[in-house]
XYZ file of C-alpha atoms in Angstrom:
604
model
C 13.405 7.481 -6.242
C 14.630 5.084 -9.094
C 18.013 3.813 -9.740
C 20.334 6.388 -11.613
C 21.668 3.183 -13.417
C 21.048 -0.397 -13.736
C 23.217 -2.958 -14.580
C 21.854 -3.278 -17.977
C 23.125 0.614 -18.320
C 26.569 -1.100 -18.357
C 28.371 1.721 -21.166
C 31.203 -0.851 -20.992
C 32.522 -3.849 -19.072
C 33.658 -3.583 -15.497
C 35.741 -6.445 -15.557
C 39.201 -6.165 -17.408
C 40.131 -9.801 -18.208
C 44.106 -10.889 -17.685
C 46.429 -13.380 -19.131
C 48.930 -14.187 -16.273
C 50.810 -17.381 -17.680
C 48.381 -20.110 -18.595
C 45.347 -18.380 -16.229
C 42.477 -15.539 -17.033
C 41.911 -13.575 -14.038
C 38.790 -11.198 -14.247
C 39.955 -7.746 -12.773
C 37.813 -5.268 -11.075
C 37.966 -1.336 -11.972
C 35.986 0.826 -9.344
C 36.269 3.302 -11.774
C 34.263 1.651 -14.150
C 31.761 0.003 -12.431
C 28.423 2.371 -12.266
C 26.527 0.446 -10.059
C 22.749 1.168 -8.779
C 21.977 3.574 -6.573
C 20.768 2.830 -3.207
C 16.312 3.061 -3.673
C 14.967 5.546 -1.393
C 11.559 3.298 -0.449
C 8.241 5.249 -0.471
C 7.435 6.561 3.012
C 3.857 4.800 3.280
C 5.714 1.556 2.632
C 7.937 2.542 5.554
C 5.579 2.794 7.400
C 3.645 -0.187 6.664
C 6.902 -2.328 7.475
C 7.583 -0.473 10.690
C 3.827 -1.075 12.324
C 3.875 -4.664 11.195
C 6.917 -5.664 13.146
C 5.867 -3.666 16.230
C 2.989 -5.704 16.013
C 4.364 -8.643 16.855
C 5.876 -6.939 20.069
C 3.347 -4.618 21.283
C 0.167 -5.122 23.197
C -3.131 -4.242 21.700
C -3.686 -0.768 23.501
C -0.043 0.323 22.555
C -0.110 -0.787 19.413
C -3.007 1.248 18.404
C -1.390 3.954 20.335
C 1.653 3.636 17.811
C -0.528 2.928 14.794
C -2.157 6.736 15.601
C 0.936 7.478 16.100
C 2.152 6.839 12.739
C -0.755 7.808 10.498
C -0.397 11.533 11.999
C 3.311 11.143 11.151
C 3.016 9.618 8.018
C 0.363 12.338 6.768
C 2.342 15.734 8.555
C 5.875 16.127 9.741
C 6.979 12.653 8.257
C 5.720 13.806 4.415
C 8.270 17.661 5.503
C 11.178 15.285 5.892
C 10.748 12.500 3.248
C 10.382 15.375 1.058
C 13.551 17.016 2.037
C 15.505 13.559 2.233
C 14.195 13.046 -1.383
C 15.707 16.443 -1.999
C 19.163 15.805 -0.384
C 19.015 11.835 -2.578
C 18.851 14.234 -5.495
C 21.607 16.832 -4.825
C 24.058 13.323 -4.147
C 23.666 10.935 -7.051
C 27.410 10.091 -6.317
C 26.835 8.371 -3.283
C 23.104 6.559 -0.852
C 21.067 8.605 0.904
C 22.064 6.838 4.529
C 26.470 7.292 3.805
C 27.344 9.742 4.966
C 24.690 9.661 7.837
C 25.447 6.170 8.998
C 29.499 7.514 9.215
C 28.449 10.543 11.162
C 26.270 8.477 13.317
C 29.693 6.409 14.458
C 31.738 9.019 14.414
C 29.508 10.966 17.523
C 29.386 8.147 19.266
C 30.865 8.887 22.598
C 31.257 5.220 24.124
C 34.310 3.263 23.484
C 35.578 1.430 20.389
C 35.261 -1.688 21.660
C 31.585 -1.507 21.569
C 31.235 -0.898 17.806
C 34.255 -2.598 16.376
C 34.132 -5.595 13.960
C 36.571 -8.635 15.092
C 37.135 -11.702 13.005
C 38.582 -14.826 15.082
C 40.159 -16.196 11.881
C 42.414 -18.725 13.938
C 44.388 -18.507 10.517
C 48.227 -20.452 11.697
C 51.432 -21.263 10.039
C 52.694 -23.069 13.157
C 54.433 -20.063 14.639
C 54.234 -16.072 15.287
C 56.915 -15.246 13.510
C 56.084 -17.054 10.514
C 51.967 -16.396 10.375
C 53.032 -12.372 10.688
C 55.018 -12.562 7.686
C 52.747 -14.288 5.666
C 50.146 -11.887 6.581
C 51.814 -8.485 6.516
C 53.089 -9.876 2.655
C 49.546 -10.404 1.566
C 48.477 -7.139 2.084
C 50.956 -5.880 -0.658
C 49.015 -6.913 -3.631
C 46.183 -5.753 -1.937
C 47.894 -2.087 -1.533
C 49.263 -1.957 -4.774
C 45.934 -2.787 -6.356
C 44.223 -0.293 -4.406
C 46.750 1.968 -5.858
C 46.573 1.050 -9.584
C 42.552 1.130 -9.283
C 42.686 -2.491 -9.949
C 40.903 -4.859 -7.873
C 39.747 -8.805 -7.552
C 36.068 -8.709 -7.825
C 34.033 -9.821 -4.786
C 30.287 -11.157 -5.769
C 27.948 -11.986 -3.389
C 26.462 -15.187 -3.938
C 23.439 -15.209 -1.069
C 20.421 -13.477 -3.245
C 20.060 -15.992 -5.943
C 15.899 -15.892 -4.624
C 16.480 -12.420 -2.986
C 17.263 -9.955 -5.652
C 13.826 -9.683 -7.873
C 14.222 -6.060 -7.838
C 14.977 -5.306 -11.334
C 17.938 -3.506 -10.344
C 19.693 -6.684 -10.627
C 18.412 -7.885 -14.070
C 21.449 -8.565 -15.887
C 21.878 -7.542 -19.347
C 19.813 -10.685 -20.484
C 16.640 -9.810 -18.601
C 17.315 -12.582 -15.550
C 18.526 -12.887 -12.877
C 22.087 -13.257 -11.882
C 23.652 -15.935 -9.937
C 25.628 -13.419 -8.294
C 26.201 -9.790 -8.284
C 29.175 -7.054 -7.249
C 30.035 -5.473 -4.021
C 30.826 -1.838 -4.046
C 34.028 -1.833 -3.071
C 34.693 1.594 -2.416
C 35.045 1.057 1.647
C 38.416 -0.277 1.041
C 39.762 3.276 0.107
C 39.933 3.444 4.098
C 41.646 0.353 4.206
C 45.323 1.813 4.881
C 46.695 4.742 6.388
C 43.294 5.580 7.760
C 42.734 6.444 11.555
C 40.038 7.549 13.980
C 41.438 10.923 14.891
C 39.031 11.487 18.644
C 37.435 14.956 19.184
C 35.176 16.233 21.440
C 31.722 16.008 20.497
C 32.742 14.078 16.900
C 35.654 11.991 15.914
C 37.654 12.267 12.420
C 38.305 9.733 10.027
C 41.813 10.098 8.794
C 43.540 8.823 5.560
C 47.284 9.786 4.882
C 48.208 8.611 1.237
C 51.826 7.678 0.372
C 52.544 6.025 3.601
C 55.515 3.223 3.789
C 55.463 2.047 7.066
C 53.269 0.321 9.868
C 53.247 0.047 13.428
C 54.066 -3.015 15.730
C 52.564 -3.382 19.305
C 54.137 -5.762 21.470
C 53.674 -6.233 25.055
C 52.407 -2.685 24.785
C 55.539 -0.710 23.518
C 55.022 0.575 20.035
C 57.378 -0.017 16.844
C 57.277 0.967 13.062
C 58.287 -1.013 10.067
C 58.589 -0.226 6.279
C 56.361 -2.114 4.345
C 57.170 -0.916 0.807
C 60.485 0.811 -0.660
C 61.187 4.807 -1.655
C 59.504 3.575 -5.260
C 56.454 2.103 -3.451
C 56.939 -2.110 -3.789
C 57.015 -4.113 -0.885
C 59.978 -5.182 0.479
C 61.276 -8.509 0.740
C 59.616 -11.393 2.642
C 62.900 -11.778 4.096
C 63.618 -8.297 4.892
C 60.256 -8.129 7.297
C 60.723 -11.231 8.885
C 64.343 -10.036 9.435
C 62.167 -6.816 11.500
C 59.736 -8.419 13.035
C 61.818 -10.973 14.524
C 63.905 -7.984 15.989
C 60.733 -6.960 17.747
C 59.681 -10.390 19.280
C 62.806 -10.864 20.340
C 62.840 -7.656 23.045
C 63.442 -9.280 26.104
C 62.279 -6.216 28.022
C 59.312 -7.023 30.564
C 55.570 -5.630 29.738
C 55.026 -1.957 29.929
C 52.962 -1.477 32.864
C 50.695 1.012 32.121
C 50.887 1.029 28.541
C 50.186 4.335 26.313
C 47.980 2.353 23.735
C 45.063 1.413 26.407
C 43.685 5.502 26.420
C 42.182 4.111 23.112
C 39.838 1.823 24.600
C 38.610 4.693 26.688
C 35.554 6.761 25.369
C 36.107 9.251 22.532
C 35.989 12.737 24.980
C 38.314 11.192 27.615
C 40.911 10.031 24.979
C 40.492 13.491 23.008
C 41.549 15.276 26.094
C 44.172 13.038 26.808
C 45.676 13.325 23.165
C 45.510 16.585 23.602
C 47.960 16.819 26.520
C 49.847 14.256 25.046
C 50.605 16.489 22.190
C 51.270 19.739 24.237
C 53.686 17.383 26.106
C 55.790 16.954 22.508
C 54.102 13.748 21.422
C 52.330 15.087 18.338
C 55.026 13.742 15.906
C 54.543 10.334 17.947
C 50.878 9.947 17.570
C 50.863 11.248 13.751
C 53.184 8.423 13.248
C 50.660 5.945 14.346
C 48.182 7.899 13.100
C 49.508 7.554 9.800
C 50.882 4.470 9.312
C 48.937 1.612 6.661
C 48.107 -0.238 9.309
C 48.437 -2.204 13.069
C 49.956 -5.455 13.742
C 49.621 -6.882 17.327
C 51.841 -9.599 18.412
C 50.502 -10.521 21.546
C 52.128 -12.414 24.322
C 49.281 -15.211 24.523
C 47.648 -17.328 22.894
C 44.877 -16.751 21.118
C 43.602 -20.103 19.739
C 39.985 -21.154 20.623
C 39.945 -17.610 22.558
C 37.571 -14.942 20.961
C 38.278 -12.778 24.353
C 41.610 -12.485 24.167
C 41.270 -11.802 20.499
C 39.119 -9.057 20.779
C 40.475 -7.412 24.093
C 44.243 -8.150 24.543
C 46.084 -7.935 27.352
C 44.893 -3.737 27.843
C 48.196 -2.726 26.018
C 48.558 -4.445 22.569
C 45.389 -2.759 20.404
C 45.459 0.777 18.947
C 41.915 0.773 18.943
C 42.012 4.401 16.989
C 43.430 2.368 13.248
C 41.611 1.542 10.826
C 42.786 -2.118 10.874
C 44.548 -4.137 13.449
C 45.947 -7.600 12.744
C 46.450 -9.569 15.659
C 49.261 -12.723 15.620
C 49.080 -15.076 18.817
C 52.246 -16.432 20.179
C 50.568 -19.489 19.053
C 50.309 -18.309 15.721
C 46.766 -17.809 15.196
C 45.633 -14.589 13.539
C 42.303 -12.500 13.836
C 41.196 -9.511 12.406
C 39.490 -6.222 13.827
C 38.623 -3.320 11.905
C 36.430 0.307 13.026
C 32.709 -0.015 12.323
C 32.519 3.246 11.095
C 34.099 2.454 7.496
C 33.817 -0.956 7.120
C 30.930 -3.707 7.341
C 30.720 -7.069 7.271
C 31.480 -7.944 3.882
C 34.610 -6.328 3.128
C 35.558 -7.795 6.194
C 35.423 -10.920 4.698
C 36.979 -9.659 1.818
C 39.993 -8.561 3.442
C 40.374 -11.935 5.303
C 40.235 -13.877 2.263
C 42.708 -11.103 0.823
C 44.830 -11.787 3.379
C 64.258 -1.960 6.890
C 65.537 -1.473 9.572
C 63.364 -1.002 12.484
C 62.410 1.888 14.821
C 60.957 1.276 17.801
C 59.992 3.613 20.655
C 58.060 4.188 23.245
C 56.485 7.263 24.793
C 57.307 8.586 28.157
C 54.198 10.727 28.895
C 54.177 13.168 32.484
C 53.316 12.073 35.431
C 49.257 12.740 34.925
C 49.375 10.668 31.740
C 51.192 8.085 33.651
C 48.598 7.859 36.819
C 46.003 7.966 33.778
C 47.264 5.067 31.791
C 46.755 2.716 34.968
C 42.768 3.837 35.527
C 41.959 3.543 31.884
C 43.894 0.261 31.724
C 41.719 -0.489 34.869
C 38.500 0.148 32.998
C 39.523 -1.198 29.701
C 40.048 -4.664 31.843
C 36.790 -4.262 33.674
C 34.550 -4.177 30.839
C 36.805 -6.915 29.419
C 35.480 -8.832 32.546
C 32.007 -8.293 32.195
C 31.431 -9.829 28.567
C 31.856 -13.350 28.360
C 32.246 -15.100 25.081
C 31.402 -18.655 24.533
C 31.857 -20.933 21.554
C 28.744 -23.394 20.239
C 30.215 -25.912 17.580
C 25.881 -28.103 16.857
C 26.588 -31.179 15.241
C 23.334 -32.341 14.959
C 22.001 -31.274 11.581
C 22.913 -27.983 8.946
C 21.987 -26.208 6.014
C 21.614 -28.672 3.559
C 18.997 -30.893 6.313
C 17.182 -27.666 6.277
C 17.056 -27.194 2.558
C 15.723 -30.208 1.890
C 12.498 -29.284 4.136
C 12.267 -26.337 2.513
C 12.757 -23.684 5.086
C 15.640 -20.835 4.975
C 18.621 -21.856 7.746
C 19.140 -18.284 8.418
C 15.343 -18.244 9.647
C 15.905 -21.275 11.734
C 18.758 -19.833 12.892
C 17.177 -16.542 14.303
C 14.244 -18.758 15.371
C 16.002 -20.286 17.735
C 18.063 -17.492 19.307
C 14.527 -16.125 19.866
C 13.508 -19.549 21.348
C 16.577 -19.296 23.120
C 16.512 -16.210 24.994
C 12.253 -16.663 25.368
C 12.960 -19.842 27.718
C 15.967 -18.156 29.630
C 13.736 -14.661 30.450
C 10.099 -15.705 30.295
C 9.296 -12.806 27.030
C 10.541 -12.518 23.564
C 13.290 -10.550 22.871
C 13.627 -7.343 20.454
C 16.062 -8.638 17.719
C 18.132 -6.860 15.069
C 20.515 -8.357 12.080
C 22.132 -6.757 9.438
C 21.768 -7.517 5.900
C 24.465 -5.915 3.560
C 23.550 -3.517 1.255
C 27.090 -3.758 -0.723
C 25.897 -4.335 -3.958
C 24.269 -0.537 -4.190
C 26.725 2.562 -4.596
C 28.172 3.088 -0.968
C 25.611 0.854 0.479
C 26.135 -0.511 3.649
C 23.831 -2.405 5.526
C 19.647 -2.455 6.383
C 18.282 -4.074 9.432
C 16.108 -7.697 9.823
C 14.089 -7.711 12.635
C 13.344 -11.602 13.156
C 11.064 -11.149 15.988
C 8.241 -11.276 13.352
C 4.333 -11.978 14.481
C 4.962 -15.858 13.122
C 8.049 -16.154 14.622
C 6.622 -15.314 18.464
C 3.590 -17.212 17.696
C 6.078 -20.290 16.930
C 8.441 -19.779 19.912
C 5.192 -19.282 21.943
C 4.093 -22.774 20.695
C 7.440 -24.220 21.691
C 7.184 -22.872 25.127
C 3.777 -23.789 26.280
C 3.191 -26.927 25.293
C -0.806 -26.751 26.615
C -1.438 -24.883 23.417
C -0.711 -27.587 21.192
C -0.757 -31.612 22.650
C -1.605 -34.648 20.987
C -0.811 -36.365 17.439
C -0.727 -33.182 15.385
C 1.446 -31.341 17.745
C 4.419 -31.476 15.257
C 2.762 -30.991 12.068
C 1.148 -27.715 13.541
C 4.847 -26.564 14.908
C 6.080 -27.753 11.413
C 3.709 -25.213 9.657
C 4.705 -22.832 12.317
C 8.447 -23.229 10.984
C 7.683 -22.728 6.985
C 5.371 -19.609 7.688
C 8.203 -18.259 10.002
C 10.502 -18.906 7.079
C 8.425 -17.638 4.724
C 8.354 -14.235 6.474
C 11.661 -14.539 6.935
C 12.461 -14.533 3.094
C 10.570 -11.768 2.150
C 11.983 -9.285 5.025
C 15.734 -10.279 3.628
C 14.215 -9.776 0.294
C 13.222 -6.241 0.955
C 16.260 -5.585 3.052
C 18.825 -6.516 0.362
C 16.987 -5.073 -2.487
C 16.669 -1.308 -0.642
C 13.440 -1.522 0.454
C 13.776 -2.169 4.229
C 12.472 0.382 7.096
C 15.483 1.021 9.311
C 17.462 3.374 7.086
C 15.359 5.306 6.098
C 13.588 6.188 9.473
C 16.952 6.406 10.843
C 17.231 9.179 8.362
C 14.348 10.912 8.908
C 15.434 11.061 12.337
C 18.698 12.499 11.530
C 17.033 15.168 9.649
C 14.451 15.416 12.274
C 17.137 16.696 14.842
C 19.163 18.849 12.651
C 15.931 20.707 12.515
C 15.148 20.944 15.827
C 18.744 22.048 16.531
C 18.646 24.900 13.691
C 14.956 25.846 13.689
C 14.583 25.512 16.923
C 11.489 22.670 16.238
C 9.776 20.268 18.171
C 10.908 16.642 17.530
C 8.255 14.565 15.465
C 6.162 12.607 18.490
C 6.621 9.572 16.772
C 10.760 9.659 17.885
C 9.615 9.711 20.758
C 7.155 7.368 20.991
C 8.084 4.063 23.548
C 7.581 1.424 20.936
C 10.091 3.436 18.493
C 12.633 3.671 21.695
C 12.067 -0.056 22.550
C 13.130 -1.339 19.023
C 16.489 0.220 19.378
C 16.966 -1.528 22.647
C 18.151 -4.408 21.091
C 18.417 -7.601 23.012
C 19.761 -9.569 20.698
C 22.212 -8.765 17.968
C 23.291 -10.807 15.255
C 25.320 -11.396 12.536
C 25.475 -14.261 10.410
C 29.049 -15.152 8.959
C 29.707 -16.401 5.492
C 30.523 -19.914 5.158
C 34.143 -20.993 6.727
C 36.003 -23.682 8.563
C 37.366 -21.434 11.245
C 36.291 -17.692 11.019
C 34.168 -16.725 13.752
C 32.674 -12.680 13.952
C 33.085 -11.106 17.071
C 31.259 -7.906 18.183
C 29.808 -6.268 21.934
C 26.160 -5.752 22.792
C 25.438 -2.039 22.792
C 23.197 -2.300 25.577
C 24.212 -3.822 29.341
C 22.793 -7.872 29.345
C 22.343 -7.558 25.396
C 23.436 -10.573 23.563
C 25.430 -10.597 20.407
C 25.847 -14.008 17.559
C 27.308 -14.516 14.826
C 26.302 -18.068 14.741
C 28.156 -18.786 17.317
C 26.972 -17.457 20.929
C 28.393 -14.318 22.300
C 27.279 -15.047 25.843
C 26.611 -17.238 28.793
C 27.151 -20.966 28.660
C 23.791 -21.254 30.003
C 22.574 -19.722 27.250
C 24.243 -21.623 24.929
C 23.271 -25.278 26.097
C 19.427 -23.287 26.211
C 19.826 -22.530 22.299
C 21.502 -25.932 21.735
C 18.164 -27.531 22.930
C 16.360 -24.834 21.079
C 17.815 -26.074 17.546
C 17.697 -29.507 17.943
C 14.100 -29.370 19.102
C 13.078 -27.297 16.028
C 15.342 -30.016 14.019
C 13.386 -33.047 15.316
C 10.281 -31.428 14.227
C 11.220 -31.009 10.509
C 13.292 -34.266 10.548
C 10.024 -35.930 10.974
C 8.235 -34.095 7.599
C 11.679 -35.431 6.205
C 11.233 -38.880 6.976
C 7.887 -38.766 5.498
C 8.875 -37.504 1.828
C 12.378 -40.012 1.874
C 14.522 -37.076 0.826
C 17.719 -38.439 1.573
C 20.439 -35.402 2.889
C 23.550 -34.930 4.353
C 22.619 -33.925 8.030
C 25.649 -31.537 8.358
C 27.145 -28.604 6.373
């Protein structure tokens, strides 16, 4: 299925150019902007993608077993549901084929929050809580009014300048572009937006014309006015003025504080809310429901700590909103926001975007009580059992690995495999997102980096009988470009639309309806182990756009997974392990660099 527009079907411009005082500022109308529709790839190209990276994983007998596997699927029960997906991309030319399946998927998730949420460790400071609050909650008025006029600053991305040959992305000149638009539409969950938990399948929540947002500190709950009875923020002054109020409560810590049932999963928390509202609490809970958005102001400090970031103390995250900003008594800041609307890249976005009060707290029965100290209780065990460490390499960055010619985001993944291949003794099964934004209501595809010339490189690494002798580094060195090399064309695919994941992930959606409805067997090839295995991932990662001192933070979703963001989620151990990894992979490329004299800065 085609594009229902390209960007050379422009009917007019998307960008509204303003004079304010002496400077142009290009303006973004979501409106306006008809951008390309997600591609629905053909399913024997599917296909072909998905058996060459089980390849690289699978033994000969089970790969053959897969490979029958999928031929039977790709000829029979896969052709019924490609057909009907095709049907469905049709009927929905507003919005991709995988939205509204990739929300749904989130929202019947059963296991906490925590698991899924996206956390930024921005470490942004003004030298004290009070202060570093302000500034913040005052940024997000131009955001909120522009969201409200339909008027937005443009965000580009400015990574595909060799990815995007798709000629979606021709620009109206017939080349490429040296950067392209983000659908922004996401951010219309931005404020006043709340995971509502239900049994069986949460709901995603937006109140419009809300004025206030809610305060948690040391786990007692207050609400603020942001904006005035005409809609415009209030004074700097006048927030400060509130916010002060609150950190200057001189009450001890709630014990068992209400806020920690929404770390809990989804089915325990729904029943909870449930009695919480029979109790008289409904007008409570809409109000935090409701409100634009969460600011924490925690009781600790939060610099150099992604943990405490991400957890809190148990009471000081309202895991349910949409988006939490979290102030440090140091005055650093971080960001977390629910998976289920947002990705990575508005993420970013929203970082770089960055009355009298009434407080209360509520005094739940007895059961809720007992309840709050358990869930608290479990909320701090699985705290416990993720450790978070910080790797800062020195040695060399992109621009060394530019000049020898190899992609740093490949070297990158190469070495978490190398990594994790010398801690276990066997590769691992590896997953990384790559953002889909610049489609209508795309959202992300999957890389898997554990690609047959990857393994065969970490392999080479490992056992060093394999290779010995003089031309031990050039062969690793050729192992590094053809890993790269593979490496560029899956992000090609992935960020043009024409990546695997999705669209099985579809199928498989459809695949179950069916069998729910019609009462039909599930496809063999769901259930086949190599299909299972792949979405076991061990390792998880994310990579980060470029920053002095924002750090991604997310959970594995499966127990001893590991999780980067260029920066290692995990185990010291395994840190120092992909410390050596990288600088071993750097000392065989430095030595092709001596050879051709390119001269290069070493570091970022």
């Amino acid at each position: 299925v085609g594009p229902l527009l390209t960007h050379k079907a422009f009917p007019r411009s998307p960008l509204v150019e303003c004079v304010r005082g002496n400077q142009k500022t290009c303006i973004y109308r979501p409106e306006v902007v008809l951008f390309c529709r997600l591609p629905l790839p053909r399913l024997e190209d599917t296909m072909r993608r998905y058996l060459r990276t089980q390849r690289a994983l699978l033994n000969v007998e089970a790969y053959r077993r897969t490979e029958r596997i999928c031929s039977s699927f790709e000829h029979g029960e896969g052709q019924l549901l490609h057909n009907e997906l095709l049907a469905y991309d049709k009927a929905n030319q507003h919005t991709s084929y995988v939205a509204a399946f990739w929300l749904d998927m989130y929202l019947k998730r059963r296991d906490s929050l925590i698991i899924t949420n996206i956390g930024i460790d921005a470490e942004l400071t003004a030298g004290s809580q009070l202060v570093c609050a302000t500034n913040l909650i005052v940024s997000l008025g131009p955001l909120h009014r522009s969201l409200k006029t339909g008027l937005l600053t443009p965000a580009y991305s400015h990574t595909f300048k060799i990815k995007l040959t798709h000629h979606n992305f021709l620009d109206r000149s017939g080349s490429r572009p040296k950067s392209v638009l983000i659908c922004m539409s996401p951010l219309n969950r931005f404020f006043g937006t709340s995971r509502i938990p239900q049994e069986s399948r949460d709901e995603l929540q937006t109140i419009l014309g809300t004025r206030h947002f809610v305060v948690l500190h040391k786990g007692y709950i207050y609400t603020c006015n942001l904006l005035d009875n005409l809609g415009y923020i209030l004074p700097a002054s006048t927030i400060m003025a509130n916010l002060h109020h609150i950190l200057s409560d001189s009450r001890p810590p709630v014990q068992f504080p209400l806020a920690s049932l929404t770390a809990e999963r989804r089915d325990v928390w729904a029943r909870l809310r449930k009695q919480l509202q029979a109790q008289g609490h409904g007008s409570a809970l809409s109000l935090i429901e409701s409100a634009l958005f969460c600011l924490c102001l925690d009781h600790q400090d939060l610099k150099k700590d992604s943990k405490k970031m991400f957890f809190g103390s148990g009471g000081d995250r309202w895991f349910d909103k949409s988006v939490q900003i979290i102030v440090g008594k140091d005055g650093v800041a971080g960001f977390q926001a629910d998976h289920s609307w947002c990705d990575g890249m508005i993420s970013m976005y929203i970082i770089n975007s960055l009355t009298e009060v009434c407080w209360w707290h509520i005094c739940a029965g007895s059961a809720i009580f007992v309840n709050c100290s358990f869930y608290l209780f479990n909320l701090q065990t699985l705290s416990a059992s993720a450790s978070f460490c910080h790797l800062e390499f020195q040695h060399y960055g992109a621009n060394f690995l530019k000049g020898c010619g190899v992609s740093p985001d490949s070297i990158m993944q190469l070495a978490l495999q190398l990594a994790f291949t010398r801690m276990y003794g066997h590769h691992a099964v590896m997953v990384a997102p790559c953002s889909t934004s610049t489609f209508l209501d795309g959202r992300t595809e999957a890389l898997r980096p554990a690609t047959t010339e990857a393994l065969k490189c970490c392999t080479a690494f490992c056992v060093e009988s394999l290779i010995h002798g003089s031309h031990r580094t050039a062969v690793l060195r050729q192992l590094i470009e053809a890993t790269s090399q593979q490496h560029k064309i899956l992000v090609s695919e992935a960020a043009t639309g024409q990546g695997f994941e999705r669209h099985l992930f579809v199928l498989h959606c459809l695949a179950l309806h069916n069998s729910q409805q019609y009462l039909t067997d599930i496809p063999e090839f769901f259930l086949d182990p190599a299909y299972l295995l792949q979405n076991r991932n061990d390792i998880a990662s994310s990579h980060v756009a470029k920053s002095e001192n924002q750090v991604g933070v997310f959970l594995p979703h499966v127990p001893k997974g590991l999780t980067s963001s260029y920066c290692i989620r995990d185990t010291s151990a395994y840190s120092k392990t992909l410390e050596l990894s990288l600088k071993e992979i750097g000392d065989v490329l430095a030595d092709k660099h001596s050879e051709t004299n390119v001269l290069v800065d070493c570091k970022d």
